[in-house]
Amino acid sequence: MEEAQVMAAAAANKAGKKGGGKKAASRFRRVCVFCGSSPGKKAAYQLAAIQLGHHLVERGIDLVYGGGSVGLMGLISRAVHNGGGHVLGVVPKAVLPRELIGDTPGELKAVSGMHQRKAEMARHSDAFIALPGGYGTLEELLEVITWAQLGIHSKPVGLLNVDGYYDSLLSFIDKAVEEGFVAPAARHIIVSAATAHDLLAKLEDYVPVHDASSVKLSWEMEQIGIYSPKSDIAR
């Protein structure tokens, strides 16, 4: 399905669900979305990116993402921007030229490299969502999960499991719990749902689970200067 057809399907879906026009209240101001710079082979992935953008706008939530105007990144950023939401794209200077990232909607923030990019995206966000994507999406997702496991932040982390895309990853994590490599409490960090509506509802209700060791590790890391205790990431 071409992008224009996907956009039309999403618009029709949105029109069919319109009510009184009021925005749903949310405890989040900004959500960071990790996703592919490719559209994927299934139209369902593209539709999910657009629908997530619409749901963010409906809840009054702004978007933080990795910049770029192609693939799922382009679809969700345009959906939020065109809906009146604020879009912040965080891009390493090496890929900043327009010929590499295209014309991106909203605000663009240049950073020195990939590590700073992830830290900056986290600092500006109240929650994280991963749409389908490849190596980069997976790496970003696992890092924020690890930060939560270490007690560095307590922000919700969600998987938009479109058409079962993340079933194998969730099975791997369950196996890691079974084999003793991931604590059962750490499994609770990951929230998943098949639709944007259901995922956002779960993230709104999310309550972090901490154990004494994660809190101690976070405190020790802050003391040696790896993470600032005043950093928004540690909220």
XYZ file of N, CA and C in Angstrom:
705
model
N 0.843 -1.195 0.000
C 0.000 0.000 0.000
C 0.877 1.243 0.000
N 0.571 2.206 -0.862
C 1.330 3.437 -0.939
C 1.045 4.309 0.280
N 1.998 5.237 0.568
C 1.838 6.082 1.752
C 0.541 6.886 1.685
N 0.173 7.391 0.506
C -1.047 8.183 0.378
C -2.277 7.367 0.770
N -2.280 6.080 0.383
C -3.397 5.215 0.737
C -3.438 4.948 2.233
N -2.272 4.772 2.823
C -2.199 4.552 4.266
C -2.713 5.780 5.004
N -2.286 6.974 4.550
C -2.730 8.218 5.177
C -4.245 8.364 5.065
N -4.795 8.002 3.913
C -6.233 8.107 3.712
C -6.980 7.151 4.632
N -6.456 5.922 4.773
C -7.083 4.939 5.659
C -7.041 5.408 7.106
N -5.922 5.995 7.497
C -5.787 6.499 8.867
C -6.728 7.658 9.115
N -6.863 8.540 8.127
C -7.752 9.690 8.259
C -9.203 9.235 8.383
N -9.579 8.220 7.598
C -10.938 7.699 7.679
C -11.199 7.059 9.029
N -10.198 6.341 9.533
C -10.309 5.701 10.844
C -10.449 6.743 11.936
N -9.691 7.817 11.810
C -9.727 8.896 12.798
C -11.083 9.598 12.769
N -11.592 9.866 11.574
C -12.871 10.550 11.435
C -14.004 9.724 12.035
N -13.900 8.403 11.885
C -14.944 7.530 12.402
C -14.969 7.463 13.917
N -13.863 7.866 14.558
C -13.784 7.777 16.016
C -13.947 9.126 16.701
N -14.165 10.187 15.960
C -14.267 11.520 16.552
C -15.501 11.629 17.427
N -15.310 12.258 18.560
C -16.423 12.473 19.469
C -16.688 13.954 19.617
N -16.624 14.435 20.902
C -16.925 15.820 21.177
C -15.782 16.753 20.906
N -14.599 16.254 20.538
C -13.484 17.117 20.196
C -12.568 17.433 21.360
N -12.900 16.959 22.581
C -12.056 17.224 23.737
C -10.851 16.311 23.744
N -9.713 16.867 24.168
C -8.515 16.058 24.292
C -8.559 15.256 25.584
N -8.179 13.972 25.502
C -8.118 13.154 26.703
C -6.957 13.627 27.565
N -7.197 13.649 28.878
C -6.137 14.090 29.790
C -5.030 13.039 29.844
N -3.795 13.498 29.957
C -2.658 12.588 30.050
C -1.681 13.104 31.089
N -0.999 12.178 31.737
C 0.042 12.588 32.680
C 1.366 12.844 31.967
N 1.420 12.569 30.674
C 2.637 12.768 29.894
C 2.565 14.078 29.100
N 3.662 14.817 29.095
C 3.768 15.998 28.233
C 4.411 15.635 26.905
N 5.434 14.767 26.965
C 6.162 14.370 25.755
C 6.476 12.875 25.821
N 6.332 12.219 24.704
C 6.664 10.798 24.599
C 7.715 10.616 23.520
N 8.736 9.843 23.834
C 9.780 9.517 22.864
C 9.388 8.253 22.115
N 9.427 8.312 20.796
C 9.079 7.156 19.972
C 10.305 6.696 19.187
N 10.650 5.437 19.367
C 11.700 4.797 18.575
C 11.014 4.021 17.455
N 11.522 4.149 16.230
C 10.903 3.417 15.122
C 11.822 3.403 13.913
N 11.438 2.625 12.929
C 12.271 2.425 11.753
C 12.284 3.606 10.806
N 13.412 3.788 10.133
C 13.503 4.773 9.047
C 13.056 4.140 7.731
N 12.621 2.886 7.812
C 11.978 2.214 6.682
C 10.495 2.051 7.009
N 9.637 1.940 5.983
C 8.203 1.803 6.251
C 7.785 0.384 6.623
N 8.659 -0.599 6.356
C 8.278 -1.983 6.573
C 7.434 -2.496 5.419
N 7.289 -3.796 5.346
C 6.578 -4.397 4.217
C 5.065 -4.412 4.387
N 4.595 -4.335 5.633
C 3.161 -4.396 5.883
C 2.580 -2.994 6.047
N 1.447 -2.764 5.416
C 0.760 -1.485 5.587
C 0.347 -1.276 7.041
N 0.181 -2.371 7.788
C -0.225 -2.269 9.197
C 0.799 -1.497 10.017
N 2.079 -1.620 9.676
C 3.117 -0.889 10.409
C 2.981 0.611 10.172
N 2.740 0.953 8.925
C 2.611 2.366 8.564
C 1.351 2.968 9.182
N 0.270 2.218 9.139
C -0.982 2.690 9.721
C -0.835 2.871 11.234
N -0.112 1.958 11.877
C 0.089 2.043 13.328
C 0.871 3.302 13.706
N 1.868 3.668 12.891
C 2.656 4.877 13.165
C 1.775 6.119 13.084
N 0.928 6.173 12.066
C 0.037 7.327 11.902
C -0.993 7.371 13.025
N -1.558 6.216 13.351
C -2.560 6.174 14.422
C -1.955 6.559 15.767
N -0.727 6.119 16.035
C -0.071 6.524 17.272
C 0.090 8.039 17.307
N 0.492 8.626 16.177
C 0.600 10.081 16.106
C -0.717 10.772 16.415
N -1.814 10.244 15.854
C -3.134 10.825 16.102
C -3.512 10.715 17.581
N -3.225 9.581 18.189
C -3.556 9.388 19.604
C -2.741 10.318 20.494
N -1.486 10.549 20.137
C -0.678 11.490 20.908
C -1.292 12.888 20.850
N -1.684 13.300 19.650
C -2.296 14.620 19.482
C -3.591 14.718 20.286
N -4.412 13.675 20.222
C -5.686 13.677 20.937
C -5.494 13.812 22.445
N -4.398 13.300 22.955
C -4.116 13.372 24.391
C -3.284 14.596 24.757
N -2.945 15.419 23.771
C -2.153 16.600 24.050
C -0.698 16.293 24.362
N -0.183 15.183 23.817
C 1.194 14.749 24.075
C 2.067 15.118 22.882
N 3.191 15.755 23.137
C 4.139 16.093 22.083
C 5.073 14.923 21.798
N 5.713 14.978 20.633
C 6.571 13.880 20.167
C 8.047 14.241 20.247
N 8.838 13.305 20.768
C 10.295 13.352 20.680
C 10.712 12.129 19.882
N 11.563 12.320 18.869
C 11.989 11.168 18.066
C 13.366 11.452 17.480
N 13.867 10.538 16.691
C 15.239 10.633 16.205
C 15.436 11.456 14.958
N 14.452 12.286 14.580
C 14.583 13.096 13.378
C 14.369 12.245 12.127
N 14.458 12.853 10.988
C 14.263 12.108 9.748
C 12.841 12.247 9.231
N 12.712 12.048 7.940
C 11.408 12.260 7.299
C 10.955 11.067 6.482
N 11.638 9.934 6.630
C 11.291 8.759 5.833
C 10.852 7.619 6.741
N 10.204 6.631 6.141
C 9.784 5.456 6.878
C 8.772 5.780 7.965
N 8.740 4.950 9.007
C 7.802 5.169 10.106
C 8.117 6.464 10.845
N 9.404 6.850 10.869
C 9.786 8.104 11.517
C 9.083 9.282 10.855
N 9.070 9.298 9.536
C 8.414 10.376 8.816
C 6.905 10.371 9.008
N 6.307 9.176 9.033
C 4.858 9.078 9.163
C 4.370 9.593 10.506
N 5.011 9.170 11.590
C 4.527 9.609 12.903
C 4.820 11.084 13.147
N 5.976 11.563 12.679
C 6.302 12.975 12.899
C 5.339 13.882 12.141
N 4.988 13.513 10.919
C 4.036 14.321 10.162
C 2.631 14.252 10.764
N 2.258 13.076 11.275
C 0.933 12.938 11.882
C 0.787 13.852 13.093
N 1.830 13.908 13.923
C 1.780 14.773 15.111
C 1.848 16.237 14.710
N 2.771 16.570 13.820
C 2.952 17.961 13.393
C 1.705 18.493 12.698
N 1.148 17.701 11.790
C -0.046 18.136 11.055
C -1.263 18.238 11.965
N -1.230 17.509 13.085
C -2.331 17.565 14.038
C -2.206 18.704 15.042
N -1.127 19.478 14.947
C -0.951 20.614 15.835
C -0.066 20.347 17.033
N 0.511 19.149 17.120
C 1.407 18.838 18.221
C 2.829 19.297 17.937
N 3.617 19.435 18.994
C 5.013 19.827 18.833
C 5.863 18.589 18.572
N 6.794 18.709 17.647
C 7.688 17.613 17.281
C 9.128 18.053 17.510
N 9.864 17.264 18.282
C 11.288 17.506 18.492
C 12.077 16.334 17.931
N 12.875 16.599 16.908
C 13.750 15.582 16.338
C 15.172 15.806 16.804
N 15.788 14.767 17.348
C 17.160 14.858 17.854
C 18.061 14.082 16.899
N 19.006 14.789 16.283
C 19.785 14.208 15.186
C 21.276 14.436 15.391
N 22.105 13.387 15.262
C 23.563 13.591 15.292
C 24.003 14.468 14.124
N 25.004 15.306 14.352
C 25.451 16.235 13.320
C 25.907 15.520 12.054
N 26.397 14.300 12.197
C 26.899 13.561 11.038
C 25.807 13.265 10.022
N 24.544 13.174 10.475
C 23.455 12.874 9.543
C 22.509 14.057 9.385
N 22.957 15.229 9.811
C 22.107 16.412 9.773
C 21.820 16.950 8.367
N 22.750 16.835 7.395
C 22.458 17.391 6.066
C 21.122 16.918 5.506
N 20.407 17.833 4.850
C 19.062 17.549 4.367
C 19.018 16.350 3.423
N 20.090 16.144 2.668
C 20.068 15.020 1.725
C 20.065 13.672 2.437
N 20.430 13.673 3.731
C 20.446 12.426 4.501
C 19.163 12.207 5.288
N 18.574 13.284 5.818
C 17.388 13.116 6.660
C 16.124 13.706 6.040
N 16.272 14.455 4.954
C 15.106 15.045 4.299
C 14.587 16.262 5.044
N 13.392 16.703 4.663
C 12.746 17.861 5.305
C 11.947 17.361 6.501
N 12.445 17.642 7.687
C 11.802 17.142 8.902
C 10.838 18.178 9.471
N 9.682 17.729 9.956
C 8.723 18.670 10.541
C 9.130 19.069 11.950
N 8.681 20.236 12.376
C 8.900 20.653 13.751
C 10.310 21.124 14.044
N 10.705 20.986 15.299
C 11.998 21.461 15.794
C 13.067 20.383 15.617
N 14.245 20.797 15.209
C 15.364 19.872 15.021
C 16.508 20.289 15.940
N 16.995 19.336 16.727
C 18.099 19.613 17.650
C 19.300 18.771 17.252
N 20.419 19.428 16.943
C 21.638 18.719 16.550
C 22.467 18.394 17.784
N 22.977 17.166 17.839
C 23.837 16.742 18.944
C 25.116 16.137 18.356
N 26.102 15.924 19.221
C 27.420 15.517 18.730
C 27.483 14.081 18.240
N 26.689 13.190 18.827
C 26.787 11.787 18.422
C 25.611 10.963 18.905
N 25.684 9.647 18.690
C 24.576 8.756 18.992
C 24.296 8.653 20.488
N 25.340 8.640 21.309
C 25.128 8.524 22.751
C 24.405 9.756 23.293
N 24.828 10.928 22.851
C 24.178 12.154 23.288
C 22.751 12.212 22.760
N 22.539 11.678 21.581
C 21.192 11.660 21.007
C 20.228 10.922 21.923
N 20.618 9.725 22.378
C 19.740 8.940 23.241
C 19.502 9.638 24.574
N 20.560 10.208 25.136
C 20.420 10.910 26.417
C 19.505 12.118 26.279
N 19.627 12.837 25.172
C 18.815 14.038 24.950
C 17.355 13.662 24.730
N 17.119 12.602 23.978
C 15.747 12.144 23.758
C 15.109 11.735 25.080
N 15.873 11.033 25.916
C 15.356 10.589 27.211
C 15.083 11.775 28.123
N 15.974 12.753 28.094
C 15.843 13.911 28.975
C 14.569 14.701 28.696
N 14.155 14.723 27.443
C 12.987 15.512 27.052
C 11.682 14.729 27.146
N 11.727 13.464 27.532
C 10.545 12.602 27.431
C 10.060 12.116 28.792
N 8.752 11.829 28.850
C 8.130 11.301 30.057
C 7.835 9.806 29.936
N 7.938 9.269 28.733
C 7.703 7.843 28.489
C 8.318 7.493 27.141
N 8.444 6.194 26.884
C 9.059 5.710 25.646
C 8.139 4.689 24.986
N 8.082 4.739 23.655
C 7.327 3.755 22.887
C 8.175 3.309 21.705
N 8.201 2.010 21.471
C 8.883 1.472 20.291
C 7.850 0.938 19.309
N 7.838 1.514 18.132
C 7.122 0.958 16.985
C 8.031 -0.089 16.336
N 7.551 -0.842 15.359
C 8.451 -1.738 14.631
C 9.650 -0.993 14.053
N 10.786 -1.650 14.052
C 12.022 -1.062 13.534
C 13.103 -2.117 13.497
N 14.315 -1.688 13.178
C 15.430 -2.610 13.035
C 16.431 -2.511 14.167
N 17.720 -2.638 13.831
C 18.780 -2.646 14.834
C 18.780 -1.380 15.699
N 18.636 -0.215 15.052
C 18.686 1.040 15.797
C 17.551 1.149 16.798
N 16.346 0.776 16.363
C 15.189 0.813 17.254
C 15.383 -0.122 18.436
N 15.878 -1.311 18.156
C 16.091 -2.302 19.213
C 17.149 -1.834 20.204
N 18.218 -1.232 19.689
C 19.298 -0.752 20.563
C 18.797 0.368 21.476
N 18.025 1.294 20.928
C 17.480 2.392 21.731
C 16.515 1.870 22.782
N 15.672 0.941 22.377
C 14.702 0.353 23.291
C 15.381 -0.353 24.465
N 16.356 -1.206 24.161
C 17.017 -1.978 25.213
C 17.807 -1.084 26.157
N 18.326 0.028 25.638
C 19.072 0.919 26.528
C 18.151 1.571 27.552
N 16.973 2.043 27.129
C 16.092 2.676 28.110
C 15.510 1.648 29.074
N 15.339 0.401 28.616
C 14.922 -0.673 29.524
C 16.007 -0.921 30.566
N 17.257 -0.954 30.119
C 18.383 -1.169 31.042
C 18.501 -0.024 32.037
N 18.328 1.203 31.581
C 18.344 2.355 32.494
C 17.275 2.201 33.570
N 16.083 1.736 33.169
C 15.005 1.531 34.140
C 15.369 0.417 35.120
N 15.975 -0.650 34.603
C 16.379 -1.767 35.470
C 17.390 -1.310 36.514
N 18.269 -0.390 36.128
C 19.292 0.108 37.049
C 18.763 1.198 37.988
N 17.516 1.599 37.794
C 16.943 2.626 38.641
C 17.311 4.036 38.236
N 17.875 4.200 37.057
C 18.288 5.527 36.593
C 17.071 6.377 36.223
N 16.005 5.732 35.753
C 14.748 6.443 35.533
C 13.604 5.496 35.853
N 12.418 6.057 35.997
C 11.228 5.245 36.284
C 10.122 5.543 35.273
N 10.524 5.945 34.082
C 9.559 6.286 33.035
C 9.053 5.018 32.352
N 7.770 4.985 31.976
C 7.220 3.791 31.323
C 7.864 3.531 29.960
N 7.976 2.253 29.628
C 8.538 1.825 28.348
C 7.533 0.891 27.673
N 7.072 1.266 26.479
C 6.044 0.486 25.811
C 6.457 -0.060 24.460
N 5.947 -1.230 24.141
C 6.130 -1.851 22.825
C 4.795 -1.832 22.101
N 4.747 -1.177 20.946
C 3.554 -1.256 20.112
C 3.726 -2.490 19.219
N 3.133 -3.567 19.663
C 3.368 -4.888 19.065
C 2.415 -5.122 17.891
N 2.678 -4.411 16.800
C 1.805 -4.441 15.628
C 1.901 -5.800 14.921
N 0.746 -6.444 14.760
C 0.691 -7.747 14.071
C 1.703 -8.744 14.647
N 1.953 -8.665 15.946
C 2.857 -9.613 16.592
C 4.328 -9.408 16.274
N 4.681 -8.198 15.784
C 6.063 -7.952 15.373
C 7.061 -8.240 16.490
N 6.695 -7.910 17.718
C 7.624 -8.091 18.840
C 7.373 -9.369 19.643
N 6.565 -10.288 19.122
C 6.293 -11.532 19.852
C 7.573 -12.291 20.184
N 8.486 -12.392 19.214
C 9.718 -13.152 19.439
C 10.616 -12.476 20.468
N 10.631 -11.134 20.484
C 11.421 -10.420 21.489
C 10.839 -10.649 22.881
N 9.531 -10.590 23.009
C 8.892 -10.817 24.299
C 9.110 -12.255 24.765
N 9.104 -13.191 23.827
C 9.385 -14.591 24.177
C 10.822 -14.757 24.666
N 11.759 -14.053 24.016
C 13.152 -14.081 24.447
C 13.300 -13.546 25.873
N 12.619 -12.439 26.168
C 12.720 -11.849 27.499
C 12.097 -12.779 28.540
N 10.970 -13.404 28.197
C 10.365 -14.370 29.120
C 11.303 -15.549 29.369
N 12.006 -15.968 28.320
C 12.987 -17.053 28.474
C 14.134 -16.604 29.372
N 14.576 -15.354 29.230
C 15.646 -14.828 30.074
C 15.223 -14.797 31.545
N 13.951 -14.492 31.796
C 13.428 -14.534 33.168
C 13.432 -15.970 33.673
N 12.947 -16.874 32.833
C 12.879 -18.298 33.201
C 14.254 -18.862 33.527
N 15.270 -18.429 32.784
C 16.620 -18.962 32.974
C 17.432 -18.174 34.003
N 16.837 -17.160 34.610
C 17.500 -16.440 35.690
C 18.402 -15.298 35.272
N 18.287 -14.828 34.021
C 19.116 -13.716 33.563
C 18.410 -12.364 33.695
N 17.107 -12.376 33.802
C 16.329 -11.162 34.028
C 15.420 -11.409 35.226
N 15.422 -10.494 36.177
C 14.583 -10.634 37.364
C 13.112 -10.457 36.994
N 12.211 -11.173 37.646
C 10.778 -10.995 37.357
C 10.323 -9.550 37.490
N 10.867 -8.818 38.456
C 10.501 -7.408 38.613
C 10.928 -6.587 37.402
N 12.061 -6.950 36.794
C 12.554 -6.228 35.614
C 11.699 -6.536 34.389
N 11.076 -7.706 34.347
C 10.157 -8.024 33.244
C 8.971 -7.068 33.243
N 8.631 -6.575 34.413
C 7.500 -5.654 34.564
C 7.768 -4.308 33.891
N 9.031 -4.013 33.615
C 9.382 -2.727 32.991
C 8.711 -2.572 31.632
N 8.619 -3.658 30.881
C 8.132 -3.600 29.499
C 6.617 -3.757 29.456
N 5.966 -2.766 28.870
C 4.514 -2.789 28.673
C 4.267 -2.981 27.181
N 3.348 -3.861 26.826
C 3.095 -4.080 25.401
C 1.604 -4.152 25.114
N 1.245 -3.768 23.899
C -0.133 -3.860 23.427
C -0.114 -3.818 21.911
N -1.201 -4.289 21.312
C -1.271 -4.385 19.855
C -1.732 -3.107 19.188
N -2.358 -2.199 19.948
C -2.859 -0.948 19.373
C -2.344 0.244 20.175
N -2.284 1.394 19.516
C -1.824 2.613 20.177
C -2.748 2.991 21.330
N -4.044 2.849 21.128
C -5.017 3.187 22.176
C -4.767 2.375 23.439
N -4.630 1.059 23.268
C -4.441 0.180 24.423
C -3.082 0.404 25.079
N -2.067 0.639 24.270
C -0.723 0.835 24.825
C -0.660 2.117 25.648
N -1.198 3.203 25.137
C -1.167 4.466 25.881
C -1.950 4.347 27.183
N -3.067 3.621 27.156
C -3.844 3.415 28.381
C -3.015 2.652 29.418
N -2.285 1.633 28.983
C -1.436 0.869 29.897
C -0.287 1.713 30.444
N 0.299 2.532 29.580
C 1.408 3.379 30.023
C 0.935 4.420 31.036
N -0.275 4.940 30.843
C -0.830 5.904 31.794
C -0.972 5.272 33.185
N -1.299 3.977 33.218
C -1.529 3.274 34.489
C -0.264 2.654 35.075
N 0.843 2.751 34.352
C 2.075 2.059 34.758
C 2.590 2.564 36.103
N 2.940 1.615 36.978
C 3.567 1.922 38.265
C 4.894 1.184 38.304
N 6.028 1.887 38.417
C 7.339 1.210 38.409
C 7.541 0.338 39.626
N 8.302 -0.735 39.417
C 8.677 -1.635 40.504
C 10.174 -1.544 40.689
N 10.617 -1.153 41.878
C 12.047 -1.048 42.164
C 12.421 -2.032 43.260
N 13.667 -2.493 43.222
C 14.188 -3.245 44.358
C 15.360 -2.469 44.949
N 15.792 -2.875 46.124
C 16.820 -2.128 46.847
C 18.126 -2.035 46.071
N 18.488 -3.093 45.336
C 19.771 -3.096 44.635
C 19.793 -2.085 43.507
N 18.662 -1.912 42.790
C 18.653 -0.959 41.680
C 18.763 0.470 42.191
N 18.099 0.764 43.299
C 18.181 2.104 43.866
C 19.604 2.398 44.331
N 20.235 1.414 44.964
C 21.603 1.591 45.449
C 22.564 1.803 44.283
N 22.396 1.027 43.218
C 23.277 1.157 42.061
C 23.132 2.530 41.432
N 21.899 3.028 41.314
C 21.686 4.351 40.757
C 22.380 5.406 41.606
N 22.228 5.308 42.915
C 22.855 6.286 43.804
C 24.374 6.254 43.667
N 24.965 5.062 43.611
C 26.423 4.945 43.490
C 26.916 5.524 42.169
N 26.177 5.299 41.074
C 26.596 5.811 39.774
C 26.543 7.334 39.759
N 25.529 7.894 40.429
C 25.436 9.346 40.494
C 26.588 9.931 41.301
N 26.989 9.237 42.355
C 28.051 9.741 43.205
C 29.394 9.821 42.485
N 29.631 8.910 41.536
C 30.910 8.936 40.820
C 30.829 9.753 39.529
N 29.651 10.394 39.338
C 29.555 11.372 38.263
C 29.137 10.842 36.918
N 28.717 9.557 36.830
C 28.274 9.035 35.536
C 26.932 9.638 35.163
N 26.030 9.768 36.150
C 24.741 10.394 35.922
C 24.534 11.480 36.959
N 24.093 12.624 36.520
C 23.837 13.723 37.449
C 22.534 13.495 38.193
N 22.509 13.678 39.512
C 21.268 13.502 40.258
C 20.210 14.528 39.881
N 20.623 15.601 39.193
C 19.671 16.622 38.768
C 19.156 16.400 37.355
N 19.666 15.357 36.703
C 19.283 15.107 35.316
C 17.826 14.695 35.212
N 17.146 15.167 34.164
C 15.773 14.770 33.934
C 15.650 13.272 33.683
N 16.736 12.633 33.211
C 16.690 11.202 32.949
C 16.407 10.444 34.242
N 16.839 10.980 35.364
C 16.696 10.285 36.639
C 15.357 10.532 37.302
N 14.426 11.217 36.598
C 13.145 11.488 37.209
C 12.367 10.202 37.444
